[in-house]
Amino acid sequence: MKIFLTYFLCATMLWSCSGKENKTNENTSDTGEKLAATAEVRDIDLSQKDPIGSYSGSFGDTKITILLSAFYGDSVSGRSIVSGNDRPFAGIATQIGGVTEITAKEPGTDRHDGTFKIRFDNKAPDKISGSWAPFDSKVTPPKNFNLVRRSFVYNTSVGNYPEASTKLLTEEDLMGYGSYDLYLMRNEIFARHGYCFSRKESREEFENTDWYVPASIDVRNELTEIEKKNIKQILKLEKYYDEHGDDFGR
């Protein structure tokens, strides 16, 4: 059965930190990336539910988000977001019975690029499974994945320090926190916006939570004015701690 449908997926994916990643400059300001894809689905029988959307889950020792953004005939395109990298891919979909299998390749312009094999079963429309293999096997080993449909949602109430996204924090508000607490508070602001951290230590702070969905490598344009001011205030104290130790404010 052939279905001719037009879908519009406007996935507003957010931004990232620029420059070096270290304890005090993981991410601080400017332009955000917004992904928008128009998907025309045809010639593939998706009578149960189409696979267009975002899926997230474990990918070796990190977390990956795969965005299936467009189908046209048997052609497929999308993106993968993992370990601070946002990479496009494109390929071909084939269907046998109620199962759609996709083979898609990244551009090959990055040493970590490779090939995705993705399986979508109409009987389990909110899950995809598959594997990824690098073009250069010396760079990193192949990985398998089982992901669930999960869209990023900005939520100011999640995390251990939600106040950093909801109200202006004064120096007095922050003086009771240690340097590492401030570091977590600051990075949590970016995590709430779906920022995909490239620094392993930063990723591990959030990847085991049930609210964190890596959705972009640049969320700077999505920060609220409150969050921007709080980040500057937190960084100011972090810098003081780095220079003078953690006794300040104790």
mmCIF file of C-alpha atoms in Angstrom, residues 1-137:
data_model
loop_
_atom_site.group_PDB
_atom_site.id
_atom_site.type_symbol
_atom_site.label_atom_id
_atom_site.label_comp_id
_atom_site.label_asym_id
_atom_site.label_seq_id
_atom_site.Cartn_x
_atom_site.Cartn_y
_atom_site.Cartn_z
ATOM 1 C CA MET A 1 0.000 0.000 0.000
ATOM 2 C CA LYS A 2 1.440 3.353 -0.995
ATOM 3 C CA ILE A 3 0.885 6.348 1.196
ATOM 4 C CA PHE A 4 1.615 9.881 0.085
ATOM 5 C CA LEU A 5 1.875 12.122 3.089
ATOM 6 C CA THR A 6 3.763 15.265 3.938
ATOM 7 C CA TYR A 7 5.167 15.720 7.383
ATOM 8 C CA PHE A 8 6.779 18.760 8.821
ATOM 9 C CA LEU A 9 9.193 18.062 11.612
ATOM 10 C CA CYS A 10 10.499 21.278 13.136
ATOM 11 C CA ALA A 11 12.947 20.098 15.696
ATOM 12 C CA THR A 12 14.404 23.150 17.439
ATOM 13 C CA MET A 13 17.741 21.829 18.502
ATOM 14 C CA LEU A 14 19.863 23.949 20.623
ATOM 15 C CA TRP A 15 23.448 25.042 20.874
ATOM 16 C CA SER A 16 26.709 24.370 22.487
ATOM 17 C CA CYS A 17 29.709 25.752 24.120
ATOM 18 C CA SER A 18 32.430 27.135 21.966
ATOM 19 C CA GLY A 19 36.124 27.183 22.523
ATOM 20 C CA LYS A 20 37.977 24.898 24.889
ATOM 21 C CA GLU A 21 36.062 22.670 27.194
ATOM 22 C CA ASN A 22 37.336 22.920 30.683
ATOM 23 C CA LYS A 23 35.915 23.344 34.103
ATOM 24 C CA THR A 24 35.287 27.030 33.732
ATOM 25 C CA ASN A 25 34.333 27.515 30.080
ATOM 26 C CA GLU A 26 32.230 24.465 29.131
ATOM 27 C CA ASN A 27 29.700 26.729 27.449
ATOM 28 C CA THR A 28 28.866 30.411 27.864
ATOM 29 C CA SER A 29 26.963 32.290 25.090
ATOM 30 C CA ASP A 30 25.823 33.085 21.462
ATOM 31 C CA THR A 31 24.305 31.516 18.349
ATOM 32 C CA GLY A 32 22.113 28.483 18.387
ATOM 33 C CA GLU A 33 21.376 25.922 15.769
ATOM 34 C CA LYS A 34 17.793 25.177 14.868
ATOM 35 C CA LEU A 35 17.120 22.083 12.864
ATOM 36 C CA ALA A 36 14.107 22.089 10.599
ATOM 37 C CA ALA A 37 13.302 19.338 8.151
ATOM 38 C CA THR A 38 10.410 18.802 5.775
ATOM 39 C CA ALA A 39 9.730 15.134 5.246
ATOM 40 C CA GLU A 40 7.729 13.694 2.416
ATOM 41 C CA VAL A 41 6.961 10.020 2.968
ATOM 42 C CA ARG A 42 6.002 7.864 0.041
ATOM 43 C CA ASP A 43 6.409 4.349 -1.326
ATOM 44 C CA ILE A 44 7.118 3.029 2.181
ATOM 45 C CA ASP A 45 4.159 1.474 3.968
ATOM 46 C CA LEU A 46 4.060 3.225 7.329
ATOM 47 C CA SER A 47 0.460 2.395 8.147
ATOM 48 C CA GLN A 48 1.191 1.813 11.826
ATOM 49 C CA LYS A 49 3.308 4.887 12.539
ATOM 50 C CA ASP A 50 6.025 6.690 10.618
ATOM 51 C CA PRO A 51 9.575 6.637 12.020
ATOM 52 C CA ILE A 52 10.208 10.359 11.661
ATOM 53 C CA GLY A 53 11.276 11.731 15.024
ATOM 54 C CA SER A 54 14.066 11.548 17.584
ATOM 55 C CA TYR A 55 15.312 8.482 19.444
ATOM 56 C CA SER A 56 17.694 8.384 22.373
ATOM 57 C CA GLY A 57 19.571 5.808 24.417
ATOM 58 C CA SER A 58 22.895 4.160 25.211
ATOM 59 C CA PHE A 59 25.682 4.061 22.650
ATOM 60 C CA GLY A 60 28.627 2.228 24.124
ATOM 61 C CA ASP A 61 29.712 4.201 27.182
ATOM 62 C CA THR A 62 27.845 7.333 26.146
ATOM 63 C CA LYS A 63 24.399 8.389 24.950
ATOM 64 C CA ILE A 64 23.219 9.054 21.406
ATOM 65 C CA THR A 65 20.242 10.821 19.881
ATOM 66 C CA ILE A 66 19.287 9.849 16.336
ATOM 67 C CA LEU A 67 16.987 12.176 14.409
ATOM 68 C CA LEU A 68 15.184 10.592 11.468
ATOM 69 C CA SER A 69 14.124 13.765 9.710
ATOM 70 C CA ALA A 70 13.142 12.995 6.110
ATOM 71 C CA PHE A 71 11.877 10.202 3.871
ATOM 72 C CA TYR A 72 11.418 10.641 0.130
ATOM 73 C CA GLY A 73 10.726 7.482 -1.806
ATOM 74 C CA ASP A 74 13.330 5.104 -0.421
ATOM 75 C CA SER A 75 15.766 7.896 0.490
ATOM 76 C CA VAL A 76 16.335 8.771 4.141
ATOM 77 C CA SER A 77 18.197 11.583 5.872
ATOM 78 C CA GLY A 78 18.789 12.558 9.475
ATOM 79 C CA ARG A 79 21.398 13.391 12.097
ATOM 80 C CA SER A 80 23.181 11.785 15.007
ATOM 81 C CA ILE A 81 24.170 13.698 18.123
ATOM 82 C CA VAL A 82 26.742 12.053 20.361
ATOM 83 C CA SER A 83 29.768 13.067 22.444
ATOM 84 C CA GLY A 84 29.621 16.680 21.355
ATOM 85 C CA ASN A 85 29.333 15.831 17.647
ATOM 86 C CA ASP A 86 26.339 16.596 15.434
ATOM 87 C CA ARG A 87 26.676 14.654 12.162
ATOM 88 C CA PRO A 88 24.269 14.373 9.222
ATOM 89 C CA PHE A 89 23.634 11.075 7.482
ATOM 90 C CA ALA A 90 21.789 9.944 4.364
ATOM 91 C CA GLY A 91 20.895 6.571 2.941
ATOM 92 C CA ILE A 92 18.363 4.110 1.614
ATOM 93 C CA ALA A 93 15.364 2.440 3.281
ATOM 94 C CA THR A 94 14.005 -0.953 2.313
ATOM 95 C CA GLN A 95 10.915 -2.634 3.672
ATOM 96 C CA ILE A 96 10.194 -6.307 4.154
ATOM 97 C CA GLY A 97 6.799 -6.982 5.655
ATOM 98 C CA GLY A 98 6.308 -4.567 8.525
ATOM 99 C CA VAL A 99 10.011 -3.924 9.052
ATOM 100 C CA THR A 100 11.910 -0.978 7.586
ATOM 101 C CA GLU A 101 15.689 -1.288 7.379
ATOM 102 C CA ILE A 102 17.861 1.758 6.773
ATOM 103 C CA THR A 103 21.493 1.898 5.696
ATOM 104 C CA ALA A 104 22.818 5.451 6.012
ATOM 105 C CA LYS A 105 26.276 6.969 5.846
ATOM 106 C CA GLU A 106 27.803 10.048 7.434
ATOM 107 C CA PRO A 107 29.709 12.423 5.116
ATOM 108 C CA GLY A 108 33.164 10.993 5.789
ATOM 109 C CA THR A 109 34.677 14.411 6.446
ATOM 110 C CA ASP A 110 35.285 13.615 10.110
ATOM 111 C CA ARG A 111 37.600 10.836 11.249
ATOM 112 C CA HIS A 112 34.811 9.447 13.441
ATOM 113 C CA ASP A 113 32.238 9.161 10.630
ATOM 114 C CA GLY A 114 30.751 5.812 9.714
ATOM 115 C CA THR A 115 27.700 3.850 8.603
ATOM 116 C CA PHE A 116 24.423 3.364 10.467
ATOM 117 C CA LYS A 117 22.205 0.330 10.017
ATOM 118 C CA ILE A 118 18.827 1.120 11.577
ATOM 119 C CA ARG A 119 15.827 -1.171 11.997
ATOM 120 C CA PHE A 120 12.285 0.105 12.500
ATOM 121 C CA ASP A 121 9.429 -2.328 13.198
ATOM 122 C CA ASN A 122 5.864 -1.095 12.633
ATOM 123 C CA LYS A 123 4.743 -3.301 15.524
ATOM 124 C CA ALA A 124 7.017 -1.364 17.888
ATOM 125 C CA PRO A 125 6.751 2.165 16.460
ATOM 126 C CA ASP A 126 8.522 3.924 19.318
ATOM 127 C CA LYS A 127 11.768 1.973 19.097
ATOM 128 C CA ILE A 128 14.656 1.606 16.697
ATOM 129 C CA SER A 129 17.642 -0.708 16.897
ATOM 130 C CA GLY A 130 20.763 -1.189 14.878
ATOM 131 C CA SER A 131 24.483 -0.731 14.654
ATOM 132 C CA TRP A 132 27.122 1.797 13.688
ATOM 133 C CA ALA A 133 30.519 1.001 12.194
ATOM 134 C CA PRO A 134 33.282 3.569 11.560
ATOM 135 C CA PHE A 135 34.773 3.964 8.099
ATOM 136 C CA ASP A 136 38.163 3.616 9.775
ATOM 137 C CA SER A 137 38.135 0.656 12.166
#
